GROMACS .gro file of N, CA and C in nm:
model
  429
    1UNK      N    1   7.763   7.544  14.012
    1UNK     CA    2   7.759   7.424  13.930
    1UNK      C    3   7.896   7.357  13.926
    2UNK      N    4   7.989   7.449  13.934
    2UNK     CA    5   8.158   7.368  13.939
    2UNK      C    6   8.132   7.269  14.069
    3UNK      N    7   8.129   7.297  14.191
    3UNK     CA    8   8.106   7.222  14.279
    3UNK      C    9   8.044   7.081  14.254
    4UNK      N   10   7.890   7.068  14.157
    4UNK     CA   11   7.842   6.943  14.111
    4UNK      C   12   7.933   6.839  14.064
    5UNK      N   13   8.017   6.915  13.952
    5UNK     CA   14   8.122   6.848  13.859
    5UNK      C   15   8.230   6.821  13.941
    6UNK      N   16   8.283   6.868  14.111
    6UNK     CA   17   8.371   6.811  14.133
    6UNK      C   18   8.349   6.657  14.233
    7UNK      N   19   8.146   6.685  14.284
    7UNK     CA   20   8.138   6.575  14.323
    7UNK      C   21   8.128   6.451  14.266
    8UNK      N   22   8.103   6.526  14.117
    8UNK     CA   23   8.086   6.418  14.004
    8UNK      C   24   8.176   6.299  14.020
    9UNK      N   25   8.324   6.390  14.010
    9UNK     CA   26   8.432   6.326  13.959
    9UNK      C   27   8.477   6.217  14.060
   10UNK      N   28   8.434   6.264  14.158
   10UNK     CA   29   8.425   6.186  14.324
   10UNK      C   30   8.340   6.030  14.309
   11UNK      N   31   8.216   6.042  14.223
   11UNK     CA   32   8.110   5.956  14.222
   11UNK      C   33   7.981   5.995  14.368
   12UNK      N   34   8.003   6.117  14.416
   12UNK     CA   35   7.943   6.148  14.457
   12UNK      C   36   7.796   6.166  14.492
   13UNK      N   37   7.727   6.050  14.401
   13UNK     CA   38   7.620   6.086  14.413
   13UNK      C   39   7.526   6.129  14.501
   14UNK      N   40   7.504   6.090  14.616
   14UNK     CA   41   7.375   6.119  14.729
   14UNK      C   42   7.418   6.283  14.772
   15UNK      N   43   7.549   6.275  14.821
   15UNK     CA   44   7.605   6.395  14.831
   15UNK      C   45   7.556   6.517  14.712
   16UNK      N   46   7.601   6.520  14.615
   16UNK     CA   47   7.540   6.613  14.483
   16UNK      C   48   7.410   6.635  14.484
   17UNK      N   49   7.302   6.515  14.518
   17UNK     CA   50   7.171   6.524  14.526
   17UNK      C   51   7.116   6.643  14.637
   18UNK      N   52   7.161   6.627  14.750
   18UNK     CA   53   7.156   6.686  14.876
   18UNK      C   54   7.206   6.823  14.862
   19UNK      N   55   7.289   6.862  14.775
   19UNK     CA   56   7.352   6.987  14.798
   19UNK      C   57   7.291   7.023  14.652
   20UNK      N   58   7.238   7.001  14.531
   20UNK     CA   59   7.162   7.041  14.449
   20UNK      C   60   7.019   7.069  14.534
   21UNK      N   61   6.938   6.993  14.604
   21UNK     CA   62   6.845   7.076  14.687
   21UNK      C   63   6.848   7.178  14.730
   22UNK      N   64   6.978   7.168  14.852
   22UNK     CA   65   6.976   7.284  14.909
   22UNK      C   66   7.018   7.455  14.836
   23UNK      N   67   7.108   7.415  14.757
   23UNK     CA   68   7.114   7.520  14.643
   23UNK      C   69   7.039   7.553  14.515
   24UNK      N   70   6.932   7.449  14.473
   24UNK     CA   71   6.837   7.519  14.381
   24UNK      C   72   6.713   7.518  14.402
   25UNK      N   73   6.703   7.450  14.514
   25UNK     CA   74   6.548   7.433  14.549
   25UNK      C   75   6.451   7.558  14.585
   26UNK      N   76   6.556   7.642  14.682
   26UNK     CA   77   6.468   7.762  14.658
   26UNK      C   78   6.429   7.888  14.561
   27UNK      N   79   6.486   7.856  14.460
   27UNK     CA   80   6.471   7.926  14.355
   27UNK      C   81   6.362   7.858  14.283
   28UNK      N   82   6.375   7.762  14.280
   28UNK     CA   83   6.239   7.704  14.206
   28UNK      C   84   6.104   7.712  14.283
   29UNK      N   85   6.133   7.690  14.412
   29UNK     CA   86   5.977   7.712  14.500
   29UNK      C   87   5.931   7.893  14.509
   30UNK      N   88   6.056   7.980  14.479
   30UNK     CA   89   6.000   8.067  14.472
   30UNK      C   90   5.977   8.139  14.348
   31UNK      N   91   6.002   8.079  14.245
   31UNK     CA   92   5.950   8.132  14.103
   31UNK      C   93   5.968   8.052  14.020
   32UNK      N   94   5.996   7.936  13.994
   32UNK     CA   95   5.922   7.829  13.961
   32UNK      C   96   6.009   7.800  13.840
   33UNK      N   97   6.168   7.835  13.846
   33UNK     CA   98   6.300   7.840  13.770
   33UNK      C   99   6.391   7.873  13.839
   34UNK      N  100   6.524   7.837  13.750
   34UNK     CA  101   6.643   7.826  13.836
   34UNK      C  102   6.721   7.965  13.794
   35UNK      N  103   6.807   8.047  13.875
   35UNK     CA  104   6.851   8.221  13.814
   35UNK      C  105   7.005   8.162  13.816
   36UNK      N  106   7.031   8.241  13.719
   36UNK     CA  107   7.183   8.267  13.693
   36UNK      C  108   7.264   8.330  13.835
   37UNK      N  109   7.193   8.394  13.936
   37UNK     CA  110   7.273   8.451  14.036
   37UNK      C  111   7.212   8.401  14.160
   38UNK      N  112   7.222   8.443  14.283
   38UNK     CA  113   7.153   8.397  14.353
   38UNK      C  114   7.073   8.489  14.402
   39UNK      N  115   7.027   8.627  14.383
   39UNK     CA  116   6.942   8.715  14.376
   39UNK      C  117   6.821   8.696  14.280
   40UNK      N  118   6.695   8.657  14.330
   40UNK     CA  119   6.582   8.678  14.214
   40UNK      C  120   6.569   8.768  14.180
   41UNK      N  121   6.620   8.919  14.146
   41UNK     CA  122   6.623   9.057  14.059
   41UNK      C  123   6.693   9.035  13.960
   42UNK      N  124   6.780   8.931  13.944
   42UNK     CA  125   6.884   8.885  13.851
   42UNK      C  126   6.770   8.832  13.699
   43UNK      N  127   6.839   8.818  13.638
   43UNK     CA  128   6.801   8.714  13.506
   43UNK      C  129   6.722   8.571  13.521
   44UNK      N  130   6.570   8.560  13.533
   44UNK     CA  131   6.591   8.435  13.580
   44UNK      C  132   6.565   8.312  13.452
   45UNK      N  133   6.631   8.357  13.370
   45UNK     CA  134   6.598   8.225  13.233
   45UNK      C  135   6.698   8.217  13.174
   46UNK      N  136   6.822   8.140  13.222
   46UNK     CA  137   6.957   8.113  13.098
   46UNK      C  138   7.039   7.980  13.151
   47UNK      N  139   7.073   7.946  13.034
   47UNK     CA  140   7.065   7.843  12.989
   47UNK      C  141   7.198   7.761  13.143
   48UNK      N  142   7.258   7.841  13.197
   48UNK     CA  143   7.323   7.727  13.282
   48UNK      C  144   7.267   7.650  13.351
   49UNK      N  145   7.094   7.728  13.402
   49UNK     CA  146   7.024   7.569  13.453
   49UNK      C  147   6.980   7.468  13.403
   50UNK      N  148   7.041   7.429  13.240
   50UNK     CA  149   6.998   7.326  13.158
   50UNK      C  150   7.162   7.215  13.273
   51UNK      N  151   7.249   7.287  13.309
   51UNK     CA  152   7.361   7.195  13.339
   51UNK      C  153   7.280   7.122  13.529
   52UNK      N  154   7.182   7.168  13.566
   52UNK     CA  155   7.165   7.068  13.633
   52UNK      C  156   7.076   6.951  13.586
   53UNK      N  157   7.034   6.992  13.480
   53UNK     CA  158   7.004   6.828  13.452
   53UNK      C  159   7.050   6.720  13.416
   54UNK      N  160   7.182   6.797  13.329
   54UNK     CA  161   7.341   6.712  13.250
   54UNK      C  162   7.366   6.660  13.407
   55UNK      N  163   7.363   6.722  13.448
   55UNK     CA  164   7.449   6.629  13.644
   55UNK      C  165   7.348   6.515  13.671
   56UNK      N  166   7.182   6.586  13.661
   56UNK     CA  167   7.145   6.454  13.737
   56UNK      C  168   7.126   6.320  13.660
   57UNK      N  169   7.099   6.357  13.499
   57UNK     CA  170   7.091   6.209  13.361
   57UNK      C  171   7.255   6.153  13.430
   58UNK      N  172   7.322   6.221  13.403
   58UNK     CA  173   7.457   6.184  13.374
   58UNK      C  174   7.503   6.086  13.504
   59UNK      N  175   7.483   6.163  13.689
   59UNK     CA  176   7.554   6.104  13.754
   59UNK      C  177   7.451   6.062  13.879
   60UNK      N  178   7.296   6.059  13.850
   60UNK     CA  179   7.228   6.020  13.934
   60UNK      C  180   7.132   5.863  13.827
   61UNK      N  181   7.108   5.935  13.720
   61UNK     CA  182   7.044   5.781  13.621
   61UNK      C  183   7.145   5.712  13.569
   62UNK      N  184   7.300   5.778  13.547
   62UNK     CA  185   7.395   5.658  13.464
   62UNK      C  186   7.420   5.727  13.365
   63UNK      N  187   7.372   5.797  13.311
   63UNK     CA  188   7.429   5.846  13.143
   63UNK      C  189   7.555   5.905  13.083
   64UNK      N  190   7.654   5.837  13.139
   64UNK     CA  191   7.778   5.898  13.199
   64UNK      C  192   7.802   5.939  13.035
   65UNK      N  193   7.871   5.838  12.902
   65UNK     CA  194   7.878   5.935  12.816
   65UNK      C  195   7.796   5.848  12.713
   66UNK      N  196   7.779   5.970  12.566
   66UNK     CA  197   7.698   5.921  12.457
   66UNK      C  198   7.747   5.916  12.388
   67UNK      N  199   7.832   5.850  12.320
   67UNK     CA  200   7.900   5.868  12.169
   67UNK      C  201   7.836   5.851  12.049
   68UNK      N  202   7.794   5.946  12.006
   68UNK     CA  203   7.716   5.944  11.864
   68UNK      C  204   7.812   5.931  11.763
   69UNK      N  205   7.891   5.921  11.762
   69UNK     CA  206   8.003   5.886  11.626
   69UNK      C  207   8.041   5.727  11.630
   70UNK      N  208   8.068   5.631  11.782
   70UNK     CA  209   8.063   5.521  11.781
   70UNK      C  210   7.949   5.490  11.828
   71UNK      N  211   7.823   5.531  11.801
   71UNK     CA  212   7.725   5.472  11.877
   71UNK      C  213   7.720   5.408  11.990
   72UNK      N  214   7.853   5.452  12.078
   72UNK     CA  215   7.811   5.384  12.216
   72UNK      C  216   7.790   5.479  12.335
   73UNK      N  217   7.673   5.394  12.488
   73UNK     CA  218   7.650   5.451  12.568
   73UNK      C  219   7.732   5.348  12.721
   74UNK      N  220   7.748   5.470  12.750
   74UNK     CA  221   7.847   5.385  12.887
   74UNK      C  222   7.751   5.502  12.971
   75UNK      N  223   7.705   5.378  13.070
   75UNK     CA  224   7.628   5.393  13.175
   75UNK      C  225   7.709   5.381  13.318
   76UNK      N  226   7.722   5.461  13.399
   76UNK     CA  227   7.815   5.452  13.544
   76UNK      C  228   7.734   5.434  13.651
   77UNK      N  229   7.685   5.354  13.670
   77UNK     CA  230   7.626   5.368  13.801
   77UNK      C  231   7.660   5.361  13.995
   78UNK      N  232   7.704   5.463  13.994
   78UNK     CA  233   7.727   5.520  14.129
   78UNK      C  234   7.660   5.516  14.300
   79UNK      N  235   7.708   5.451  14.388
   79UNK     CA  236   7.628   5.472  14.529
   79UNK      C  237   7.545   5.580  14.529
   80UNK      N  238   7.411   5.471  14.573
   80UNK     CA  239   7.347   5.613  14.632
   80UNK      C  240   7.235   5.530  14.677
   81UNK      N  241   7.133   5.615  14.785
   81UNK     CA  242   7.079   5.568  14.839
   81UNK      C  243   6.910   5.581  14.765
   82UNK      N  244   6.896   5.643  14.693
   82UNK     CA  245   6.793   5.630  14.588
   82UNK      C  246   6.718   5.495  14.557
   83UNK      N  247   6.610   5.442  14.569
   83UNK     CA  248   6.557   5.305  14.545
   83UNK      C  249   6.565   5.326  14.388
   84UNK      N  250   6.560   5.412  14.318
   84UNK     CA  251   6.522   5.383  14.112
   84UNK      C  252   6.528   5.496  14.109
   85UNK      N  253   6.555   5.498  13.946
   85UNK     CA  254   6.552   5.628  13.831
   85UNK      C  255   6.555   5.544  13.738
   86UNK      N  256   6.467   5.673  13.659
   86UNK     CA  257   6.461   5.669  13.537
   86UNK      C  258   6.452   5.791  13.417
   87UNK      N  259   6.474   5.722  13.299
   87UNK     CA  260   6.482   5.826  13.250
   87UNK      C  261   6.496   5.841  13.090
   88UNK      N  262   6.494   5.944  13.002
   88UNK     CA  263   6.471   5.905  12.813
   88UNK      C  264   6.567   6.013  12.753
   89UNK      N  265   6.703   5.967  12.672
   89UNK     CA  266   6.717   6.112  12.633
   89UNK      C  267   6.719   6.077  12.464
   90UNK      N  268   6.700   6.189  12.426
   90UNK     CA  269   6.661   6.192  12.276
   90UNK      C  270   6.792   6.148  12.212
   91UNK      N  271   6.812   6.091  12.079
   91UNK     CA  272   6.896   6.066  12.006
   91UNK      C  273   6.870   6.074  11.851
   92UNK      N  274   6.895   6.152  11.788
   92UNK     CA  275   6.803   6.169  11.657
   92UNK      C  276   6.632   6.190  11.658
   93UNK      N  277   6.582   6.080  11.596
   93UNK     CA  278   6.417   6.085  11.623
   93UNK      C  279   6.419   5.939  11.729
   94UNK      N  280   6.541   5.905  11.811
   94UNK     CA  281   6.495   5.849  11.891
   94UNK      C  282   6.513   5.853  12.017
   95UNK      N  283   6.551   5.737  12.105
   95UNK     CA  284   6.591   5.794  12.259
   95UNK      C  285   6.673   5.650  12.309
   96UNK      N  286   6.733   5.680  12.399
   96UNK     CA  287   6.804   5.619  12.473
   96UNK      C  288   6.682   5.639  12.652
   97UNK      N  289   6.652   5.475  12.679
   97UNK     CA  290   6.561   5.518  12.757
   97UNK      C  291   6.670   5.367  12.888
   98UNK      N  292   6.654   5.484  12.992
   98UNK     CA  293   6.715   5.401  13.123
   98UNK      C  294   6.653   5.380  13.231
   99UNK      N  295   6.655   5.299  13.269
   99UNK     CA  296   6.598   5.288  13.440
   99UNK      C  297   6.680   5.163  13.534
  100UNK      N  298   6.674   5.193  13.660
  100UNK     CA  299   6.759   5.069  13.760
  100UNK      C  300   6.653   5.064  13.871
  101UNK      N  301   6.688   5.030  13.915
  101UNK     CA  302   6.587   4.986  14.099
  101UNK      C  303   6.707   4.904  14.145
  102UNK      N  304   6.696   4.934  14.253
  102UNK     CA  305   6.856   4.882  14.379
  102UNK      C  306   6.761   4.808  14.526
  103UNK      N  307   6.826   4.699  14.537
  103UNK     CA  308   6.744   4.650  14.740
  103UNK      C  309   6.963   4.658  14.757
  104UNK      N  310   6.909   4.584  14.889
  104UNK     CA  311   7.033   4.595  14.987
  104UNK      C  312   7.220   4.521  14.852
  105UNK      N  313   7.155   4.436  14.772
  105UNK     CA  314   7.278   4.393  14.746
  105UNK      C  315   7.273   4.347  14.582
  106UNK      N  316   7.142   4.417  14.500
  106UNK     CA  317   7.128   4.417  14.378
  106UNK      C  318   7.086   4.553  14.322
  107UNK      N  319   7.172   4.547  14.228
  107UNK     CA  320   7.088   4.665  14.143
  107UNK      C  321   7.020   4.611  13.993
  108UNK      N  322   6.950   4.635  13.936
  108UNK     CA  323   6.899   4.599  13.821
  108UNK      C  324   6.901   4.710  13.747
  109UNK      N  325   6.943   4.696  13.604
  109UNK     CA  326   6.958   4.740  13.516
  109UNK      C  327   6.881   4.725  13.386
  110UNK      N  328   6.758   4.820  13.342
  110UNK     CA  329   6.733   4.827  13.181
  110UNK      C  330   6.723   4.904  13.104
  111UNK      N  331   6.797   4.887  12.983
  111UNK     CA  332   6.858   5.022  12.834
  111UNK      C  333   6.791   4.961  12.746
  112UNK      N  334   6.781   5.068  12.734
  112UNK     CA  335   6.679   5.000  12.542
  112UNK      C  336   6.748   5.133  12.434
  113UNK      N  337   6.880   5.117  12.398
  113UNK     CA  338   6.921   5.199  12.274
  113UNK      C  339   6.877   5.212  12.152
  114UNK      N  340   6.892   5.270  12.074
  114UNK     CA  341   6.811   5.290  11.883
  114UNK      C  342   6.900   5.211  11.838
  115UNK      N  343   6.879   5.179  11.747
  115UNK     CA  344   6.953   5.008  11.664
  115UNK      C  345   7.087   5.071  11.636
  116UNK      N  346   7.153   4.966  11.638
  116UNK     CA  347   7.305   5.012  11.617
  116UNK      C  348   7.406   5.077  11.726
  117UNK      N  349   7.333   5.058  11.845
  117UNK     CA  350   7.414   5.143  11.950
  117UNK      C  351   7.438   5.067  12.056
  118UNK      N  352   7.548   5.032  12.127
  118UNK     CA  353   7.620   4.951  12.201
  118UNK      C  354   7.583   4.988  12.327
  119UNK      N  355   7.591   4.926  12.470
  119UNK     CA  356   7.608   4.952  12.603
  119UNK      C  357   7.725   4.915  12.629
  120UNK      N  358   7.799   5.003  12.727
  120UNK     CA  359   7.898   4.907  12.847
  120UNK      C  360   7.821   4.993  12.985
  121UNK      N  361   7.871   4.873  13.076
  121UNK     CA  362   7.848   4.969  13.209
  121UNK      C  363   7.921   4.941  13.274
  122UNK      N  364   7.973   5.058  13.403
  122UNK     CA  365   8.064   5.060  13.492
  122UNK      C  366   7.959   5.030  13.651
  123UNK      N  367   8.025   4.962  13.692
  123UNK     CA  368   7.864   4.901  13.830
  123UNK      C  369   7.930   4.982  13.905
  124UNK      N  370   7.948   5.070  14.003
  124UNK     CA  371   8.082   5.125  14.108
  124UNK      C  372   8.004   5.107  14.223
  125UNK      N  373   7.845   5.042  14.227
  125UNK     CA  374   7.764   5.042  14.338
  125UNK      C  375   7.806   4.961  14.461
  126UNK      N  376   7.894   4.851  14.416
  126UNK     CA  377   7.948   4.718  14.500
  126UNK      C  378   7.805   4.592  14.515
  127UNK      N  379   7.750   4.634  14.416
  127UNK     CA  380   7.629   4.540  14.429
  127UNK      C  381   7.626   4.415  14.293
  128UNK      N  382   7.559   4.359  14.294
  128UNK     CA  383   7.537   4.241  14.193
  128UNK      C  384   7.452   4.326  14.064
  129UNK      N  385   7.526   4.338  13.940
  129UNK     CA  386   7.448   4.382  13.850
  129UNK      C  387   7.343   4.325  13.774
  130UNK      N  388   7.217   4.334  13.829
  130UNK     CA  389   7.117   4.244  13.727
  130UNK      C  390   7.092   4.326  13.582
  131UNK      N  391   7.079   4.270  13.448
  131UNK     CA  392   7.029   4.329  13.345
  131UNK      C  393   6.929   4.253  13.310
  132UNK      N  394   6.785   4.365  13.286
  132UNK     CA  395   6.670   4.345  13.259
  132UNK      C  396   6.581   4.357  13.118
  133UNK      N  397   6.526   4.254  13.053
  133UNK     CA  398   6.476   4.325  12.943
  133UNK      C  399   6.404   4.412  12.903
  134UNK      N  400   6.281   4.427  13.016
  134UNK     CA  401   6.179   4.525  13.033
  134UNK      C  402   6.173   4.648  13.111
  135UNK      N  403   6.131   4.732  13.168
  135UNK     CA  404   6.113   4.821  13.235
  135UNK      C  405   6.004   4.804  13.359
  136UNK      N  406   5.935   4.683  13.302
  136UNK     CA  407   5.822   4.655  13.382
  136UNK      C  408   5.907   4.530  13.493
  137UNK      N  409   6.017   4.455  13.467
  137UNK     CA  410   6.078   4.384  13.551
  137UNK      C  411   6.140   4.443  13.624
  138UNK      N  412   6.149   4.589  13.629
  138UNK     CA  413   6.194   4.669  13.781
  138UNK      C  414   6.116   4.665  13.848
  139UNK      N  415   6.017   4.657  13.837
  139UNK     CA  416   5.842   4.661  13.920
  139UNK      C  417   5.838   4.549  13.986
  140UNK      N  418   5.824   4.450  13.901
  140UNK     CA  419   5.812   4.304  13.944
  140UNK      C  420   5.940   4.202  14.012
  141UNK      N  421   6.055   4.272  14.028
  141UNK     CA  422   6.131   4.153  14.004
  141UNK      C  423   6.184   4.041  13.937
  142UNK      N  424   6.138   4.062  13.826
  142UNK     CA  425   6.197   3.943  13.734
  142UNK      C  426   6.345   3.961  13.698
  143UNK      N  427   6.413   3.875  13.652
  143UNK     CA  428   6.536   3.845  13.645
  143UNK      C  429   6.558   3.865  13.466
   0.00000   0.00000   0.00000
């Protein structure tokens, strides 16, 4: 998992994606969870495989950080060759819900935060940032 966090820091995304396959994928096709070692005789239920999902919210959907004390979310969105993600993370009894869709020289962007909570975003894609009101205008194209 150190390895994830150093492609992180890179903006690594497609890269991290590709090498999270090849390193957890077969643990999950063969027992249907991720092990603390790389032996399935090992432990296979603790909690460090909650940190590949912190990698993929964080540096494959944007959820770079959450500040619950200033209520703000800064979203990073990073190269990659992915057409969309999406995604919901809880915040009290509510959620912070994200999604983008990317063509050759736009990406689109829509957040829907719990009242009182700010966006910034960092674009690092080199593309034109569209922001969307709906979730359903990733589908359609609307502006």
């Amino acid at each position: 998992m150190l390895r994830f966090e150093l492609l992180s820091r890179e903006g690594r995304t497609d890269q991290t994606l590709r090498e999270m396959g090849d390193y957890l994928m077969y643990m999950v096709e063969r027992t249907g969870t991720l092990w603390e070692n790389q032996q399935d005789h090992a432990s296979l239920n603790h909690g460090f495989a909650s940190h590949a999902v912190v990698t993929l919210y964080r540096d494959v959907l944007g959820a770079h950080e959450i500040d619950l004390v200033n209520k703000r979310v800064t979203v990073r969105l990073n190269p990659t060759a992915l057409p969309a993600c999406s995604g919901k993370l809880p915040v009290g009894d509510d959620f912070i819900s994200l999604a983008w869709r990317q063509d050759s020289d736009t990406v689109s962007l829509f957040a829907e935060m719990p009242v009182g909570f700010t966006l910034q975003v960092e674009n690092n894609t080199g593309k034109t940032l569209n922001r969307v009101d709906t979730p359903d205008a990733l589908v359609s194209g609307e502006k």
